[in-house]
Amino acid sequence: MCTLPHGGENSDKDQAVEESGFKKGPWTREEDEVLASYVSIHGVGNWNIVQKNTGLARCGKSCRLRWTNHLRPDLKRGAFSDEEQRKVIELHASLGSKWAKMAQELPGRTDNEIKNFWNTRLKKRRRLGLPVYPDDIKPMLNDSEAFPLPELIFDDCNFDLERETLCMPSTSFGPENSIFEQQISDNPIMHHPKPISIVPENSIFEQQISDNPIMHHPKPISIVPEN
DNA sequence: AATGAAATCAACCGCTTTATA
DNA sequence: TTATAAAGCGGTTGATTTCAT
C-alpha cells in the first residue's frame, strides 16, 4: 500500500515526492502518457510493477485509480443523461451505496463518478427538502442502510427528473418495495446493455491515439462482466 | 467586478476481499 | 491452512469551477 504519513507534503504539491518515493496530487499529462503507454503494451494489472518498469513516481494504487477513472478508453465523460440519472436512482434504491456494482450497470461510468453524482444530488435534494427517490421508486433497503444520516424524507411525490422539482408530496415511505421488483422485470432499462467503447472528444486518450502508434490498444477492455 | 456559497471533480485514506506462494 | 501482497471498494477531503448576489 502507498499509505503516506499525514502532513508531510512539500509546498510544491505537483512536484512533491514523499519519503516513500511516491508522488501525490494531480497527475500531469506526461505521467498520464507514461501510464497509458505502459497499459497499452502490458495490459491492466500488476500496478505495483508499473513504477518499477516506467520510473513513474506513483504507487500502484494511484496508477490503478488513474487508469480506472481517467485513462480507460471506454469512459464516457460529460453530464449524466436522464436515462443514466434514472438508472443510478434505481440502482441506488436496490443496491444502496454499492458504487462499483452500480458502475457495472452503467457502461462508461466509473464508481467514483456515480458516487460523486449521487452525493451531489443527495445533498442538493436534502437542502431543498425534496425526496431522494421519485414516487415510483421505493428503496429496497431500510432507511438507515440507504441513508446513514438521519433525515426527514418526503415520499410519494411526483418527481420531475429533468427539472428536479417536487410536484405533490403525500404520504411517508415504508420499506415495502414490491413495485420496484416489478419495475426491474418490466423495465428494459434494468436489463444490462452491451458494453460500448467510447473515446471522449478532446481527451488525452484521443490525442494519444492519433499521435502515438503504440496507443492502438491490443486488448479491448470491457468494464462490464459477461453475463 | 468582487466576493462568498455551492457544486463539481480528482485523488487519497484506510479497510476489506481476493489471489498466491 | 496460513501469511502476505495485491486489488477492490467506499468514505472523505480539498482544490477548482460555477453560480448568485
PDB file of C-alpha atoms (C1' of nucleotides) in Angstrom:
ATOM      1  CA  MET A   1       0.000   0.000   0.000  1.00  0.00           C
ATOM      2  CA  CYS A   2       1.147   3.516  -0.606  1.00  0.00           C
ATOM      3  CA  THR A   3      -0.053   4.965   2.638  1.00  0.00           C
ATOM      4  CA  LEU A   4       1.883   8.054   3.462  1.00  0.00           C
ATOM      5  CA  PRO A   5       2.351   9.945   6.677  1.00  0.00           C
ATOM      6  CA  HIS A   6      -0.029  12.834   7.135  1.00  0.00           C
ATOM      7  CA  GLY A   7       1.223  16.361   6.884  1.00  0.00           C
ATOM      8  CA  GLY A   8       4.417  15.514   5.117  1.00  0.00           C
ATOM      9  CA  GLU A   9       3.778  17.148   1.802  1.00  0.00           C
ATOM     10  CA  ASN A  10       6.051  19.564   0.090  1.00  0.00           C
ATOM     11  CA  SER A  11       4.919  23.062  -0.577  1.00  0.00           C
ATOM     12  CA  ASP A  12       5.170  22.467  -4.307  1.00  0.00           C
ATOM     13  CA  LYS A  13       2.494  19.834  -4.497  1.00  0.00           C
ATOM     14  CA  ASP A  14       2.902  18.945  -8.123  1.00  0.00           C
ATOM     15  CA  GLN A  15       6.497  18.050  -7.647  1.00  0.00           C
ATOM     16  CA  ALA A  16       6.144  16.617  -4.189  1.00  0.00           C
ATOM     17  CA  VAL A  17       7.716  13.231  -3.738  1.00  0.00           C
ATOM     18  CA  GLU A  18       7.150  11.708  -0.344  1.00  0.00           C
ATOM     19  CA  GLU A  19       9.667   9.871   1.789  1.00  0.00           C
ATOM     20  CA  SER A  20       8.365   6.656   0.321  1.00  0.00           C
ATOM     21  CA  GLY A  21       9.419   7.901  -3.103  1.00  0.00           C
ATOM     22  CA  PHE A  22       5.877   8.214  -4.352  1.00  0.00           C
ATOM     23  CA  LYS A  23       4.359  11.402  -5.589  1.00  0.00           C
ATOM     24  CA  LYS A  24       0.894  12.588  -4.600  1.00  0.00           C
ATOM     25  CA  GLY A  25      -1.586  15.041  -6.000  1.00  0.00           C
ATOM     26  CA  PRO A  26      -2.865  15.694  -9.506  1.00  0.00           C
ATOM     27  CA  TRP A  27      -1.433  13.741 -12.379  1.00  0.00           C
ATOM     28  CA  THR A  28       0.431  15.545 -15.111  1.00  0.00           C
ATOM     29  CA  ARG A  29      -0.091  14.963 -18.793  1.00  0.00           C
ATOM     30  CA  GLU A  30       3.339  13.376 -19.009  1.00  0.00           C
ATOM     31  CA  GLU A  31       2.523  10.910 -16.255  1.00  0.00           C
ATOM     32  CA  ASP A  32      -0.740  10.044 -17.975  1.00  0.00           C
ATOM     33  CA  GLU A  33       1.093   9.364 -21.183  1.00  0.00           C
ATOM     34  CA  VAL A  34       3.595   7.103 -19.470  1.00  0.00           C
ATOM     35  CA  LEU A  35       0.886   5.138 -17.719  1.00  0.00           C
ATOM     36  CA  ALA A  36      -1.355   4.885 -20.766  1.00  0.00           C
ATOM     37  CA  SER A  37       1.520   3.724 -22.917  1.00  0.00           C
ATOM     38  CA  TYR A  38       2.501   1.144 -20.365  1.00  0.00           C
ATOM     39  CA  VAL A  39      -1.017  -0.232 -20.112  1.00  0.00           C
ATOM     40  CA  SER A  40      -1.422  -0.319 -23.870  1.00  0.00           C
ATOM     41  CA  ILE A  41       1.566  -2.617 -24.056  1.00  0.00           C
ATOM     42  CA  HIS A  42       1.245  -4.698 -20.909  1.00  0.00           C
ATOM     43  CA  GLY A  43      -2.452  -4.521 -20.175  1.00  0.00           C
ATOM     44  CA  VAL A  44      -4.059  -3.773 -16.856  1.00  0.00           C
ATOM     45  CA  GLY A  45      -2.983  -5.294 -13.575  1.00  0.00           C
ATOM     46  CA  ASN A  46       0.331  -5.630 -11.755  1.00  0.00           C
ATOM     47  CA  TRP A  47       0.079  -1.988 -10.842  1.00  0.00           C
ATOM     48  CA  ASN A  48       2.897  -2.160  -8.365  1.00  0.00           C
ATOM     49  CA  ILE A  49       5.425  -3.002 -11.026  1.00  0.00           C
ATOM     50  CA  VAL A  50       4.367  -0.106 -13.219  1.00  0.00           C
ATOM     51  CA  GLN A  51       6.523   2.212 -11.165  1.00  0.00           C
ATOM     52  CA  LYS A  52       9.477  -0.121 -11.393  1.00  0.00           C
ATOM     53  CA  ASN A  53       9.150  -0.512 -15.136  1.00  0.00           C
ATOM     54  CA  THR A  54       8.336   3.048 -16.066  1.00  0.00           C
ATOM     55  CA  GLY A  55      10.016   5.151 -13.435  1.00  0.00           C
ATOM     56  CA  LEU A  56       6.710   6.786 -12.577  1.00  0.00           C
ATOM     57  CA  ALA A  57       6.842   8.151  -9.043  1.00  0.00           C
ATOM     58  CA  ARG A  58       3.341   6.852  -8.317  1.00  0.00           C
ATOM     59  CA  CYS A  59       2.311   3.906  -6.212  1.00  0.00           C
ATOM     60  CA  GLY A  60       0.385   1.077  -7.814  1.00  0.00           C
ATOM     61  CA  LYS A  61      -2.797   2.095  -6.137  1.00  0.00           C
ATOM     62  CA  SER A  62      -2.579   5.564  -7.589  1.00  0.00           C
ATOM     63  CA  CYS A  63      -1.851   4.160 -11.045  1.00  0.00           C
ATOM     64  CA  ARG A  64      -4.826   1.834 -10.906  1.00  0.00           C
ATOM     65  CA  LEU A  65      -7.113   4.652  -9.841  1.00  0.00           C
ATOM     66  CA  ARG A  66      -5.846   6.978 -12.523  1.00  0.00           C
ATOM     67  CA  TRP A  67      -6.326   4.365 -15.207  1.00  0.00           C
ATOM     68  CA  THR A  68      -9.734   3.305 -13.965  1.00  0.00           C
ATOM     69  CA  ASN A  69     -11.146   6.759 -13.518  1.00  0.00           C
ATOM     70  CA  HIS A  70      -9.473   8.758 -16.262  1.00  0.00           C
ATOM     71  CA  LEU A  71      -7.388   6.951 -18.819  1.00  0.00           C
ATOM     72  CA  ARG A  72      -9.514   3.951 -19.706  1.00  0.00           C
ATOM     73  CA  PRO A  73     -10.539   4.344 -23.330  1.00  0.00           C
ATOM     74  CA  ASP A  74     -14.147   3.401 -22.719  1.00  0.00           C
ATOM     75  CA  LEU A  75     -15.027   6.244 -20.401  1.00  0.00           C
ATOM     76  CA  LYS A  76     -17.932   8.457 -21.369  1.00  0.00           C
ATOM     77  CA  ARG A  77     -17.358  11.736 -19.576  1.00  0.00           C
ATOM     78  CA  GLY A  78     -19.801  14.588 -19.513  1.00  0.00           C
ATOM     79  CA  ALA A  79     -23.025  15.013 -17.652  1.00  0.00           C
ATOM     80  CA  PHE A  80     -25.217  12.049 -16.905  1.00  0.00           C
ATOM     81  CA  SER A  81     -28.085  11.656 -19.326  1.00  0.00           C
ATOM     82  CA  ASP A  82     -31.625  11.487 -17.996  1.00  0.00           C
ATOM     83  CA  GLU A  83     -31.578   7.774 -18.579  1.00  0.00           C
ATOM     84  CA  GLU A  84     -28.343   7.395 -16.653  1.00  0.00           C
ATOM     85  CA  GLN A  85     -29.650   9.512 -13.819  1.00  0.00           C
ATOM     86  CA  ARG A  86     -32.748   7.435 -13.656  1.00  0.00           C
ATOM     87  CA  LYS A  87     -30.722   4.274 -13.624  1.00  0.00           C
ATOM     88  CA  VAL A  88     -28.470   5.490 -10.836  1.00  0.00           C
ATOM     89  CA  ILE A  89     -31.527   6.244  -8.752  1.00  0.00           C
ATOM     90  CA  GLU A  90     -32.995   2.843  -9.455  1.00  0.00           C
ATOM     91  CA  LEU A  91     -29.743   1.099  -8.720  1.00  0.00           C
ATOM     92  CA  HIS A  92     -29.258   3.007  -5.515  1.00  0.00           C
ATOM     93  CA  ALA A  93     -32.739   2.049  -4.473  1.00  0.00           C
ATOM     94  CA  SER A  94     -31.930  -1.604  -4.943  1.00  0.00           C
ATOM     95  CA  LEU A  95     -28.251  -1.774  -4.022  1.00  0.00           C
ATOM     96  CA  GLY A  96     -27.568   1.112  -1.688  1.00  0.00           C
ATOM     97  CA  SER A  97     -24.088   2.592  -1.794  1.00  0.00           C
ATOM     98  CA  LYS A  98     -22.533  -0.135  -3.885  1.00  0.00           C
ATOM     99  CA  TRP A  99     -20.865   2.175  -6.347  1.00  0.00           C
ATOM    100  CA  ALA A 100     -18.725  -0.417  -8.054  1.00  0.00           C
ATOM    101  CA  LYS A 101     -21.724  -2.644  -8.678  1.00  0.00           C
ATOM    102  CA  MET A 102     -23.657   0.317  -9.995  1.00  0.00           C
ATOM    103  CA  ALA A 103     -20.804   1.168 -12.340  1.00  0.00           C
ATOM    104  CA  GLN A 104     -21.063  -2.303 -13.840  1.00  0.00           C
ATOM    105  CA  GLU A 105     -24.564  -1.409 -14.952  1.00  0.00           C
ATOM    106  CA  LEU A 106     -23.567   1.938 -16.412  1.00  0.00           C
ATOM    107  CA  PRO A 107     -21.034   1.397 -19.185  1.00  0.00           C
ATOM    108  CA  GLY A 108     -18.517   4.189 -19.442  1.00  0.00           C
ATOM    109  CA  ARG A 109     -19.170   5.462 -15.953  1.00  0.00           C
ATOM    110  CA  THR A 110     -16.862   4.935 -13.008  1.00  0.00           C
ATOM    111  CA  ASP A 111     -17.800   4.191  -9.447  1.00  0.00           C
ATOM    112  CA  ASN A 112     -16.249   7.498  -8.492  1.00  0.00           C
ATOM    113  CA  GLU A 113     -18.381   9.411 -10.978  1.00  0.00           C
ATOM    114  CA  ILE A 114     -21.526   7.705  -9.817  1.00  0.00           C
ATOM    115  CA  LYS A 115     -20.663   8.302  -6.196  1.00  0.00           C
ATOM    116  CA  ASN A 116     -19.979  11.971  -6.845  1.00  0.00           C
ATOM    117  CA  PHE A 117     -23.190  12.306  -8.818  1.00  0.00           C
ATOM    118  CA  TRP A 118     -25.235  10.662  -6.106  1.00  0.00           C
ATOM    119  CA  ASN A 119     -23.695  12.576  -3.234  1.00  0.00           C
ATOM    120  CA  THR A 120     -24.165  15.860  -5.049  1.00  0.00           C
ATOM    121  CA  ARG A 121     -27.743  15.023  -5.865  1.00  0.00           C
ATOM    122  CA  LEU A 122     -28.452  13.819  -2.353  1.00  0.00           C
ATOM    123  CA  LYS A 123     -27.010  16.937  -0.822  1.00  0.00           C
ATOM    124  CA  LYS A 124     -28.982  19.184  -3.122  1.00  0.00           C
ATOM    125  CA  ARG A 125     -32.245  17.425  -2.557  1.00  0.00           C
ATOM    126  CA  ARG A 126     -31.795  17.327   1.186  1.00  0.00           C
ATOM    127  CA  ARG A 127     -31.136  21.022   1.180  1.00  0.00           C
ATOM    128  CA  LEU A 128     -34.307  21.616  -0.818  1.00  0.00           C
ATOM    129  CA  GLY A 129     -36.304  19.211   1.306  1.00  0.00           C
ATOM    130  CA  LEU A 130     -37.072  17.078  -1.717  1.00  0.00           C
ATOM    131  CA  PRO A 131     -37.483  13.315  -1.737  1.00  0.00           C
ATOM    132  CA  VAL A 132     -34.422  11.328  -2.643  1.00  0.00           C
ATOM    133  CA  TYR A 133     -36.371   8.946  -4.840  1.00  0.00           C
ATOM    134  CA  PRO A 134     -39.178   9.676  -7.268  1.00  0.00           C
ATOM    135  CA  ASP A 135     -42.528   8.300  -6.260  1.00  0.00           C
ATOM    136  CA  ASP A 136     -42.316   5.259  -8.487  1.00  0.00           C
ATOM    137  CA  ILE A 137     -39.093   4.048  -6.955  1.00  0.00           C
ATOM    138  CA  LYS A 138     -39.022   2.588  -3.485  1.00  0.00           C
ATOM    139  CA  PRO A 139     -35.755   1.709  -1.813  1.00  0.00           C
ATOM    140  CA  MET A 140     -35.318  -1.999  -1.158  1.00  0.00           C
ATOM    141  CA  LEU A 141     -33.057  -1.204   1.755  1.00  0.00           C
ATOM    142  CA  ASN A 142     -34.281   0.189   5.010  1.00  0.00           C
ATOM    143  CA  ASP A 143     -33.770   3.857   5.750  1.00  0.00           C
ATOM    144  CA  SER A 144     -30.590   3.514   7.755  1.00  0.00           C
ATOM    145  CA  GLU A 145     -28.900   1.447   5.089  1.00  0.00           C
ATOM    146  CA  ALA A 146     -29.877   3.727   2.268  1.00  0.00           C
ATOM    147  CA  PHE A 147     -29.305   6.948   4.187  1.00  0.00           C
ATOM    148  CA  PRO A 148     -26.907   6.657   7.074  1.00  0.00           C
ATOM    149  CA  LEU A 149     -27.627  10.195   8.194  1.00  0.00           C
ATOM    150  CA  PRO A 150     -30.885  10.908   9.962  1.00  0.00           C
ATOM    151  CA  GLU A 151     -33.171  12.556   7.522  1.00  0.00           C
ATOM    152  CA  LEU A 152     -36.730  13.624   7.125  1.00  0.00           C
ATOM    153  CA  ILE A 153     -37.764  12.275   3.778  1.00  0.00           C
ATOM    154  CA  PHE A 154     -40.917  13.006   1.906  1.00  0.00           C
ATOM    155  CA  ASP A 155     -42.067  10.322  -0.397  1.00  0.00           C
ATOM    156  CA  ASP A 156     -44.778   9.614  -2.887  1.00  0.00           C
ATOM    157  CA  CYS A 157     -44.025  12.864  -4.584  1.00  0.00           C
ATOM    158  CA  ASN A 158     -44.082  13.301  -8.288  1.00  0.00           C
ATOM    159  CA  PHE A 159     -40.508  13.843  -9.238  1.00  0.00           C
ATOM    160  CA  ASP A 160     -39.566  15.511 -12.458  1.00  0.00           C
ATOM    161  CA  LEU A 161     -36.181  14.085 -13.332  1.00  0.00           C
ATOM    162  CA  GLU A 162     -35.307  16.889 -15.710  1.00  0.00           C
ATOM    163  CA  ARG A 163     -36.215  19.798 -13.513  1.00  0.00           C
ATOM    164  CA  GLU A 164     -35.728  18.010 -10.203  1.00  0.00           C
ATOM    165  CA  THR A 165     -38.896  19.533  -8.879  1.00  0.00           C
ATOM    166  CA  LEU A 166     -41.266  18.271  -6.288  1.00  0.00           C
ATOM    167  CA  CYS A 167     -44.820  18.255  -7.515  1.00  0.00           C
ATOM    168  CA  MET A 168     -47.057  16.697  -4.923  1.00  0.00           C
ATOM    169  CA  PRO A 169     -45.967  15.355  -1.570  1.00  0.00           C
ATOM    170  CA  SER A 170     -48.280  12.947   0.132  1.00  0.00           C
ATOM    171  CA  THR A 171     -47.504  10.033   2.404  1.00  0.00           C
ATOM    172  CA  SER A 172     -44.402   8.821   4.189  1.00  0.00           C
ATOM    173  CA  PHE A 173     -42.500   5.854   2.891  1.00  0.00           C
ATOM    174  CA  GLY A 174     -42.022   2.393   4.230  1.00  0.00           C
ATOM    175  CA  PRO A 175     -39.609  -0.434   3.371  1.00  0.00           C
ATOM    176  CA  GLU A 176     -42.084  -2.200   1.148  1.00  0.00           C
ATOM    177  CA  ASN A 177     -40.742  -2.451  -2.360  1.00  0.00           C
ATOM    178  CA  SER A 178     -42.785  -4.781  -4.458  1.00  0.00           C
ATOM    179  CA  ILE A 179     -43.258  -2.045  -7.001  1.00  0.00           C
ATOM    180  CA  PHE A 180     -39.561  -1.840  -7.584  1.00  0.00           C
ATOM    181  CA  GLU A 181     -39.117  -5.537  -8.109  1.00  0.00           C
ATOM    182  CA  GLN A 182     -41.845  -5.361 -10.672  1.00  0.00           C
ATOM    183  CA  GLN A 183     -40.057  -2.499 -12.362  1.00  0.00           C
ATOM    184  CA  ILE A 184     -36.861  -4.468 -12.689  1.00  0.00           C
ATOM    185  CA  SER A 185     -38.581  -7.235 -14.567  1.00  0.00           C
ATOM    186  CA  ASP A 186     -40.743  -4.899 -16.596  1.00  0.00           C
ATOM    187  CA  ASN A 187     -38.312  -2.149 -17.388  1.00  0.00           C
ATOM    188  CA  PRO A 188     -35.929  -2.633 -20.301  1.00  0.00           C
ATOM    189  CA  ILE A 189     -33.579  -0.100 -18.760  1.00  0.00           C
ATOM    190  CA  MET A 190     -32.897  -2.536 -15.989  1.00  0.00           C
ATOM    191  CA  HIS A 191     -31.537  -5.147 -18.362  1.00  0.00           C
ATOM    192  CA  HIS A 192     -27.832  -4.909 -18.909  1.00  0.00           C
ATOM    193  CA  PRO A 193     -26.861  -3.030 -22.005  1.00  0.00           C
ATOM    194  CA  LYS A 194     -23.937  -4.220 -24.043  1.00  0.00           C
ATOM    195  CA  PRO A 195     -20.598  -2.632 -23.238  1.00  0.00           C
ATOM    196  CA  ILE A 196     -19.665   0.189 -25.524  1.00  0.00           C
ATOM    197  CA  SER A 197     -16.342   1.732 -26.295  1.00  0.00           C
ATOM    198  CA  ILE A 198     -16.163   5.451 -26.427  1.00  0.00           C
ATOM    199  CA  VAL A 199     -13.132   7.662 -26.671  1.00  0.00           C
ATOM    200  CA  PRO A 200     -14.213  11.045 -25.395  1.00  0.00           C
ATOM    201  CA  GLU A 201     -13.573  14.025 -27.563  1.00  0.00           C
ATOM    202  CA  ASN A 202     -10.547  16.092 -26.638  1.00  0.00           C
ATOM    203  CA  SER A 203      -9.472  13.508 -24.122  1.00  0.00           C
ATOM    204  CA  ILE A 204      -5.846  12.744 -23.558  1.00  0.00           C
ATOM    205  CA  PHE A 205      -6.542   9.335 -24.964  1.00  0.00           C
ATOM    206  CA  GLU A 206      -7.987  10.601 -28.173  1.00  0.00           C
ATOM    207  CA  GLN A 207      -4.926  12.702 -28.732  1.00  0.00           C
ATOM    208  CA  GLN A 208      -2.604   9.858 -27.868  1.00  0.00           C
ATOM    209  CA  ILE A 209      -4.314   7.530 -30.231  1.00  0.00           C
ATOM    210  CA  SER A 210      -3.920   9.927 -33.087  1.00  0.00           C
ATOM    211  CA  ASP A 211      -0.407  10.963 -32.129  1.00  0.00           C
ATOM    212  CA  ASN A 212       1.111   7.737 -30.985  1.00  0.00           C
ATOM    213  CA  PRO A 213       1.186   4.493 -32.927  1.00  0.00           C
ATOM    214  CA  ILE A 214       1.621   2.365 -29.830  1.00  0.00           C
ATOM    215  CA  MET A 215      -1.649   3.656 -28.492  1.00  0.00           C
ATOM    216  CA  HIS A 216      -3.684   1.342 -30.657  1.00  0.00           C
ATOM    217  CA  HIS A 217      -4.843  -0.954 -27.950  1.00  0.00           C
ATOM    218  CA  PRO A 218      -4.043  -4.617 -28.385  1.00  0.00           C
ATOM    219  CA  LYS A 219      -6.574  -5.661 -25.781  1.00  0.00           C
ATOM    220  CA  PRO A 220     -10.090  -4.307 -25.753  1.00  0.00           C
ATOM    221  CA  ILE A 221     -11.092  -3.669 -22.183  1.00  0.00           C
ATOM    222  CA  SER A 222     -14.608  -4.337 -21.040  1.00  0.00           C
ATOM    223  CA  ILE A 223     -15.785  -2.968 -17.748  1.00  0.00           C
ATOM    224  CA  VAL A 224     -18.995  -4.926 -17.916  1.00  0.00           C
ATOM    225  CA  PRO A 225     -18.769  -8.541 -16.854  1.00  0.00           C
ATOM    226  CA  GLU A 226     -20.065 -11.127 -19.258  1.00  0.00           C
ATOM    227  CA  ASN A 227     -23.440 -12.494 -18.450  1.00  0.00           C
TER     228      ASN A 227
ATOM    229  C1'  DA B   1     -16.195  43.456 -10.845  1.00  0.00           C
ATOM    230  C1'  DA B   2     -15.774  41.335  -6.395  1.00  0.00           C
ATOM    231  C1'  DT B   3     -16.976  38.025  -3.232  1.00  0.00           C
ATOM    232  C1'  DG B   4     -18.929  34.182  -0.951  1.00  0.00           C
ATOM    233  C1'  DA B   5     -21.600  29.935  -1.460  1.00  0.00           C
ATOM    234  C1'  DA B   6     -22.463  25.888  -3.762  1.00  0.00           C
ATOM    235  C1'  DA B   7     -21.300  22.403  -6.954  1.00  0.00           C
ATOM    236  C1'  DT B   8     -18.096  19.514  -9.130  1.00  0.00           C
ATOM    237  C1'  DC B   9     -14.297  16.652  -9.583  1.00  0.00           C
ATOM    238  C1'  DA B  10      -9.978  14.238  -8.652  1.00  0.00           C
ATOM    239  C1'  DA B  11      -7.397  11.936  -5.529  1.00  0.00           C
ATOM    240  C1'  DC B  12      -6.242   9.997  -1.126  1.00  0.00           C
ATOM    241  C1'  DC B  13      -7.011   7.028   3.041  1.00  0.00           C
ATOM    242  C1'  DG B  14      -7.980   3.008   5.295  1.00  0.00           C
ATOM    243  C1'  DC B  15     -10.466  -1.131   5.465  1.00  0.00           C
ATOM    244  C1'  DT B  16     -11.938  -5.479   3.185  1.00  0.00           C
ATOM    245  C1'  DT B  17     -11.607  -9.022  -0.110  1.00  0.00           C
ATOM    246  C1'  DT B  18      -9.147 -11.906  -3.185  1.00  0.00           C
ATOM    247  C1'  DA B  19      -5.166 -14.198  -5.048  1.00  0.00           C
ATOM    248  C1'  DT B  20      -0.980 -16.529  -4.462  1.00  0.00           C
ATOM    249  C1'  DA B  21       3.009 -18.745  -2.508  1.00  0.00           C
TER     250       DA B  21
ATOM    251  C1'  DT C   1      -4.038 -23.792   6.077  1.00  0.00           C
ATOM    252  C1'  DT C   2      -1.879 -19.593   6.723  1.00  0.00           C
ATOM    253  C1'  DA C   3       0.572 -15.393   5.741  1.00  0.00           C
ATOM    254  C1'  DT C   4       1.338 -11.827   2.703  1.00  0.00           C
ATOM    255  C1'  DA C   5       0.676  -8.948  -1.228  1.00  0.00           C
ATOM    256  C1'  DA C   6      -2.280  -7.016  -4.470  1.00  0.00           C
ATOM    257  C1'  DA C   7      -6.535  -5.303  -5.823  1.00  0.00           C
ATOM    258  C1'  DG C   8     -11.016  -3.511  -4.886  1.00  0.00           C
ATOM    259  C1'  DC C   9     -14.112  -0.597  -2.592  1.00  0.00           C
ATOM    260  C1'  DG C  10     -16.471   3.156  -0.106  1.00  0.00           C
ATOM    261  C1'  DG C  11     -15.871   7.316   2.514  1.00  0.00           C
ATOM    262  C1'  DT C  12     -13.853  11.587   2.734  1.00  0.00           C
ATOM    263  C1'  DT C  13     -11.278  15.680   1.666  1.00  0.00           C
ATOM    264  C1'  DG C  14      -9.565  19.546  -0.695  1.00  0.00           C
ATOM    265  C1'  DA C  15      -8.849  22.214  -4.956  1.00  0.00           C
ATOM    266  C1'  DT C  16     -11.110  24.245  -8.633  1.00  0.00           C
ATOM    267  C1'  DT C  17     -15.014  25.938 -11.107  1.00  0.00           C
ATOM    268  C1'  DT C  18     -19.518  27.844 -11.477  1.00  0.00           C
ATOM    269  C1'  DC C  19     -23.250  30.485  -9.859  1.00  0.00           C
ATOM    270  C1'  DA C  20     -25.681  34.041  -7.280  1.00  0.00           C
ATOM    271  C1'  DT C  21     -25.696  38.350  -5.087  1.00  0.00           C
TER     272       DT C  21
END
